[in-house]
CSV table of C-alpha atoms in Angstrom, one decimal:
chain,number,residue,atom,x,y,z
A,1130,MET,CA,-15.8,-5.1,3.9
A,1131,LYS,CA,-18.3,-3.0,1.8
A,1132,GLN,CA,-17.0,-0.5,-0.7
A,1133,LEU,CA,-17.2,2.9,0.9
A,1134,SER,CA,-18.3,6.0,-0.9
A,1135,TYR,CA,-15.7,8.7,-1.2
A,1136,LYS,CA,-17.4,10.8,1.5
A,1137,GLU,CA,-17.4,7.8,3.9
A,1138,LEU,CA,-13.7,7.0,3.0
A,1139,ALA,CA,-12.7,10.7,3.6
A,1140,LEU,CA,-14.4,10.8,7.0
A,1141,GLN,CA,-12.8,7.5,8.1
A,1142,LEU,CA,-9.4,8.6,7.1
A,1143,ALA,CA,-9.8,12.0,8.7
A,1144,MET,CA,-10.7,10.3,12.0
A,1145,CYS,CA,-7.5,8.1,11.9
A,1146,ASP,CA,-4.5,9.2,13.9
A,1147,ASP,CA,-2.6,5.9,13.5
A,1148,GLU,CA,-1.0,5.0,10.2
A,1149,LYS,CA,-1.6,1.3,10.7
A,1150,LYS,CA,-5.4,2.0,10.8
A,1151,VAL,CA,-5.0,4.1,7.6
A,1152,VAL,CA,-3.2,1.2,5.8
A,1153,LYS,CA,-5.9,-1.2,6.9
A,1154,ILE,CA,-8.7,1.0,5.6
A,1155,LEU,CA,-6.9,1.4,2.2
A,1156,LYS,CA,-6.2,-2.3,2.0
A,1157,ASP,CA,-9.9,-3.2,2.8
A,1158,GLN,CA,-10.9,-0.8,0.0
A,1159,GLY,CA,-8.5,-2.4,-2.4
A,1160,TYR,CA,-6.4,0.7,-3.0
A,1161,TRP,CA,-3.2,0.0,-1.0
A,1162,ASP,CA,-1.7,-2.6,-3.3
A,1163,ASP,CA,-3.3,-1.4,-6.5
A,1164,PHE,CA,-0.7,0.9,-7.9
A,1165,SER,CA,-2.9,1.8,-10.9
A,1166,SER,CA,-4.9,3.8,-8.4
A,1167,TRP,CA,-2.0,6.1,-7.5
A,1168,GLU,CA,-0.1,8.9,-9.3
A,1169,TYR,CA,3.4,10.2,-8.7
A,1170,TYR,CA,3.6,13.3,-6.5
A,1171,GLY,CA,4.3,16.3,-8.7
A,1172,ASP,CA,3.9,14.1,-11.8
A,1173,MET,CA,7.6,13.1,-11.2
A,1174,GLU,CA,8.7,9.5,-10.8
A,1175,ASN,CA,12.0,10.6,-9.3
A,1176,ASN,CA,10.4,13.1,-6.8
A,1177,TYR,CA,12.4,12.0,-3.7
A,1178,SER,CA,15.3,14.2,-4.9
A,1179,GLN,CA,13.2,17.2,-4.1
A,1180,VAL,CA,10.9,15.9,-1.4
A,1181,GLY,CA,13.6,14.2,0.7
A,1182,ASN,CA,16.3,16.9,0.5
A,1183,GLN,CA,14.7,19.8,2.3
A,1184,GLN,CA,14.4,20.5,6.0
A,1185,ALA,CA,16.6,18.4,8.3
A,1186,GLU,CA,14.4,19.0,11.4
A,1187,PRO,CA,10.7,18.1,11.7
A,1188,VAL,CA,9.8,21.4,13.5
A,1189,THR,CA,11.2,23.4,10.6
A,1190,ALA,CA,9.3,21.2,8.1
A,1191,LEU,CA,6.0,21.7,10.1
A,1192,ARG,CA,6.6,25.5,10.0
A,1193,GLU,CA,6.5,25.3,6.2
A,1194,LYS,CA,3.0,23.9,6.3
A,1195,LEU,CA,1.9,26.8,8.5
A,1196,ILE,CA,3.5,29.2,6.1
A,1197,ASN,CA,1.5,27.7,3.2
A,1198,SER,CA,-1.7,27.9,5.2
A,1199,ASN,CA,-1.1,31.6,6.0
A,1200,ASP,CA,-0.3,32.2,2.3
A,1201,ALA,CA,-3.6,30.6,1.3
A,1202,VAL,CA,-5.5,32.8,3.7
A,1203,LEU,CA,-4.0,36.0,2.3
A,1204,MET,CA,-4.6,34.8,-1.3
A,1205,LYS,CA,-8.3,34.2,-0.4
A,1206,GLU,CA,-8.6,37.6,1.1
A,1207,ALA,CA,-7.2,39.2,-2.0
A,1208,GLN,CA,-9.6,37.4,-4.3
A,1209,LEU,CA,-12.6,38.2,-2.1
A,1210,ARG,CA,-11.8,41.8,-2.9
A,1211,GLY,CA,-11.5,41.2,-6.6
A,1212,ILE,CA,-7.7,41.6,-6.5
A,1213,ASP,CA,-5.6,39.4,-8.8
A,1214,PRO,CA,-2.8,38.1,-6.5
A,1215,GLU,CA,-0.4,38.5,-9.4
A,1216,GLY,CA,-1.8,41.9,-10.5
A,1217,LYS,CA,-0.5,45.5,-10.0
A,1218,ASP,CA,-3.2,46.2,-7.3
A,1219,ALA,CA,-2.0,43.3,-5.1
A,1220,PRO,CA,-0.1,44.1,-1.9
A,1221,GLY,CA,3.7,44.3,-2.3
A,1222,SER,CA,4.5,42.4,0.9
A,1223,VAL,CA,3.1,40.3,3.7
A,1224,LYS,CA,3.0,43.4,6.0
A,1225,GLU,CA,1.0,45.4,3.3
A,1226,ALA,CA,-1.4,42.5,3.0
A,1227,LEU,CA,-2.0,42.2,6.7
A,1228,HIS,CA,-2.6,46.0,6.9
A,1229,SER,CA,-4.9,46.0,3.9
A,1230,PHE,CA,-6.9,42.8,4.5
A,1231,PHE,CA,-7.0,42.7,8.3
A,1232,ASN,CA,-6.5,46.4,9.3
A,1233,ILE,CA,-3.3,45.5,11.2
A,1234,TYR,CA,-1.2,48.7,11.2
A,1235,ASN,CA,2.2,48.1,9.6
A,1236,GLY,CA,1.5,44.3,9.6
A,1237,ASP,CA,2.6,44.2,13.3
A,1238,LEU,CA,0.4,41.9,15.4
A,1239,SER,CA,1.3,43.9,18.5
A,1240,ASN,CA,-0.9,46.7,17.1
A,1241,ILE,CA,-4.1,44.7,17.6
A,1242,THR,CA,-5.8,43.5,20.7
A,1243,LYS,CA,-5.6,40.1,22.3
A,1244,LYS,CA,-9.2,39.3,21.2
A,1245,GLU,CA,-8.4,40.4,17.6
A,1246,ARG,CA,-5.3,38.2,17.6
A,1247,THR,CA,-7.3,35.2,18.8
A,1248,MET,CA,-9.9,35.7,16.0
A,1249,LEU,CA,-7.1,36.0,13.5
A,1250,ALA,CA,-5.5,32.8,14.7
A,1251,MET,CA,-8.7,30.9,13.9
A,1252,ASN,CA,-7.8,31.2,10.2
A,1253,THR,CA,-4.9,28.7,10.7
A,1254,MET,CA,-5.0,25.9,13.3
A,1255,VAL,CA,-2.8,23.1,14.4
A,1256,VAL,CA,-4.4,20.1,16.2
A,1257,ALA,CA,-2.5,17.3,17.8
A,1258,THR,CA,-4.0,13.9,18.4
A,1259,GLY,CA,-2.7,10.3,18.8
A,1260,SER,CA,-0.1,9.3,21.3
A,1261,LYS,CA,2.8,11.3,22.7
A,1262,SER,CA,5.3,9.0,21.1
A,1263,ALA,CA,3.6,9.0,17.7
A,1264,PRO,CA,1.5,12.2,17.4
A,1265,CYS,CA,-0.7,13.0,14.5
A,1266,TYR,CA,-0.8,16.7,13.5
A,1267,ALA,CA,-3.6,18.3,11.5
A,1268,ILE,CA,-3.1,21.7,9.9
A,1269,ILE,CA,-6.5,23.3,9.2
A,1270,ASP,CA,-6.8,26.6,7.4
A,1271,LYS,CA,-9.6,28.9,6.1
A,1272,GLY,CA,-7.7,29.7,3.0
A,1273,GLU,CA,-8.6,29.8,-0.7
A,1274,GLY,CA,-8.8,26.0,-1.0
A,1275,GLN,CA,-8.5,24.1,-4.2
A,1276,SER,CA,-10.9,22.4,-6.5
A,1277,PRO,CA,-10.5,18.7,-7.5
A,1278,GLU,CA,-9.3,19.7,-11.0
A,1279,ARG,CA,-6.6,22.1,-9.7
A,1280,MET,CA,-5.3,19.9,-6.8
A,1281,PRO,CA,-2.6,18.2,-8.9
A,1282,ASP,CA,-1.3,21.6,-10.1
A,1283,THR,CA,-1.3,23.2,-6.7
A,1284,ILE,CA,-1.1,21.3,-3.4
A,1285,LEU,CA,0.2,18.1,-5.1
A,1286,SER,CA,2.6,19.8,-7.4
A,1287,LEU,CA,6.4,20.3,-7.3
A,1288,SER,CA,8.5,23.2,-8.6
A,1289,LYS,CA,5.7,25.0,-10.4
A,1290,THR,CA,5.6,28.8,-10.4
A,1291,ASN,CA,2.3,29.2,-8.6
A,1292,LYS,CA,3.6,31.8,-6.1
A,1293,GLN,CA,6.6,33.3,-8.0
A,1294,LYS,CA,4.7,36.4,-9.1
A,1295,ILE,CA,2.8,36.9,-5.8
A,1296,GLN,CA,4.6,39.4,-3.7
A,1297,PHE,CA,2.6,39.1,-0.5
A,1298,VAL,CA,3.2,35.4,0.3
A,1299,GLN,CA,6.2,33.8,1.8
A,1300,GLY,CA,6.3,30.5,-0.2
A,1301,GLN,CA,8.2,30.6,-3.4
A,1302,TYR,CA,9.4,27.3,-4.8
A,1303,CYS,CA,6.2,25.2,-4.6
A,1304,MET,CA,7.8,22.3,-2.7
A,1305,GLY,CA,8.3,23.4,1.0
A,1306,GLY,CA,5.1,21.8,2.1
A,1307,THR,CA,6.5,18.3,1.1
A,1308,GLY,CA,9.3,18.6,3.6
A,1309,VAL,CA,7.2,17.0,6.3
A,1310,LEU,CA,6.7,13.8,4.4
A,1311,SER,CA,10.1,12.5,5.5
A,1312,PHE,CA,8.9,12.7,9.1
A,1313,CYS,CA,5.4,11.3,8.6
A,1314,GLY,CA,5.9,7.9,10.2
A,1315,LYS,CA,7.2,4.8,8.5
A,1316,GLU,CA,4.9,5.1,5.5
A,1317,GLY,CA,5.4,8.8,4.9
A,1318,MET,CA,1.7,9.4,4.8
A,1319,GLN,CA,-0.3,12.6,4.7
A,1320,LEU,CA,-4.0,13.1,4.2
A,1321,VAL,CA,-5.0,16.2,2.1
A,1322,VAL,CA,-8.6,17.5,2.2
A,1323,SER,CA,-9.6,20.6,0.4
A,1324,LYS,CA,-12.5,22.6,-1.1
A,1325,ARG,CA,-12.4,25.8,-3.0
A,1326,CYS,CA,-13.8,28.8,-1.2
A,1327,PRO,CA,-17.2,29.3,-2.9
A,1328,ASP,CA,-16.9,33.1,-3.0
A,1329,ILE,CA,-13.8,33.1,-5.3
A,1330,VAL,CA,-14.7,30.2,-7.7
A,1331,THR,CA,-14.0,31.0,-11.4
A,1332,ASP,CA,-14.1,29.0,-14.6
A,1333,LYS,CA,-10.4,28.1,-14.0
A,1334,ASP,CA,-11.5,25.9,-11.1
A,1335,GLY,CA,-13.4,23.5,-13.3
A,1336,ASN,CA,-17.0,22.1,-13.2
A,1337,ASP,CA,-16.6,20.4,-9.8
A,1338,ALA,CA,-15.4,23.4,-7.8
A,1339,ASP,CA,-18.3,22.9,-5.4
A,1340,MET,CA,-17.0,19.5,-4.3
A,1341,TRP,CA,-14.6,18.5,-1.6
A,1342,SER,CA,-11.6,16.6,-2.7
A,1343,PHE,CA,-9.1,14.4,-0.8
A,1344,THR,CA,-6.1,12.1,-1.3
A,1345,ILE,CA,-3.5,10.2,0.7
A,1346,VAL,CA,0.2,10.8,0.0
A,1347,ARG,CA,2.5,7.9,0.8
A,1348,LYS,CA,6.1,6.8,0.3
A,1349,VAL,CA,6.8,3.6,-1.7
A,1350,TYR,CA,9.8,1.6,-2.9
A,1351,ILE,CA,9.5,0.4,-6.5
A,1352,ASP,CA,11.6,-2.4,-7.8
A,1353,GLY,CA,14.6,-1.2,-9.9
A,1354,MET,CA,14.7,2.3,-8.4
A,1355,LYS,CA,17.6,3.4,-6.2
A,1356,SER,CA,15.5,5.5,-3.9
A,1357,SER,CA,11.9,5.7,-2.7
A,1358,THR,CA,9.2,7.9,-4.3
A,1359,PHE,CA,6.0,9.5,-3.2
A,1360,ILE,CA,2.6,8.8,-4.7
A,1361,TYR,CA,-0.9,10.0,-4.1
A,1362,LEU,CA,-4.3,8.3,-4.3
A,1363,ALA,CA,-6.1,9.0,-7.6
A,1364,PRO,CA,-8.3,6.1,-8.8
A,1365,ASN,CA,-8.8,6.2,-12.5
A,1366,GLY,CA,-6.4,9.1,-12.7
A,1367,GLU,CA,-8.8,11.4,-10.8
A,1368,ILE,CA,-8.7,13.0,-7.3
A,1369,PRO,CA,-11.4,11.4,-5.1
A,1370,SER,CA,-14.2,14.0,-4.6
A,1371,PHE,CA,-17.7,14.3,-3.2
A,1372,ARG,CA,-20.4,16.9,-2.4
A,1373,ALA,CA,-21.2,17.8,1.2
């Protein structure tokens, strides 16, 4: 099979809703068994102690992904207004943020119309594909997004203090989004695709902030280790990225 460009690979992976197909694509591209093309999730070899000891139920774990998406939307809205999410001018709560950014009185969704709620809901979507016995869930949000350079320190990080000083988001510990991995099929796989919102790009986002980036997270068993660990695709130590 020909070597796919990163854009072609990302599109093929995004269209998959069966983990066996994902494994085949990665094997055909020479990545699946080449562990030099993968990095430890959170830059931690023993990351299962955090990833695997969170939510006991899949629905609760899925909810954490939606919380992260909603947080990302609120953080984007703050930055669009020139507000530092950690600064003194930032909202002090989720309710304040909803009132300030979306004109929802007291942050209560019952105070806006059905049409307004529908428009608001388009910021975070859940799409189910695949079979009923083995569904594939996609969470899509119009949040702040991440650049290729920042992906390892944000979406692919563990126990960092990214949200500790931001009062208007629900996430705190920078690991809740990994709770779903224990329920992601036999391989514990998750596709992550992101691009930084172009209207909030700063020097901190690196030189490739205009690029899409993506990776696959998976669970593996390494000889000599007592438990499994989670790794993500990063050929040559870099997150795959492309312009589109």
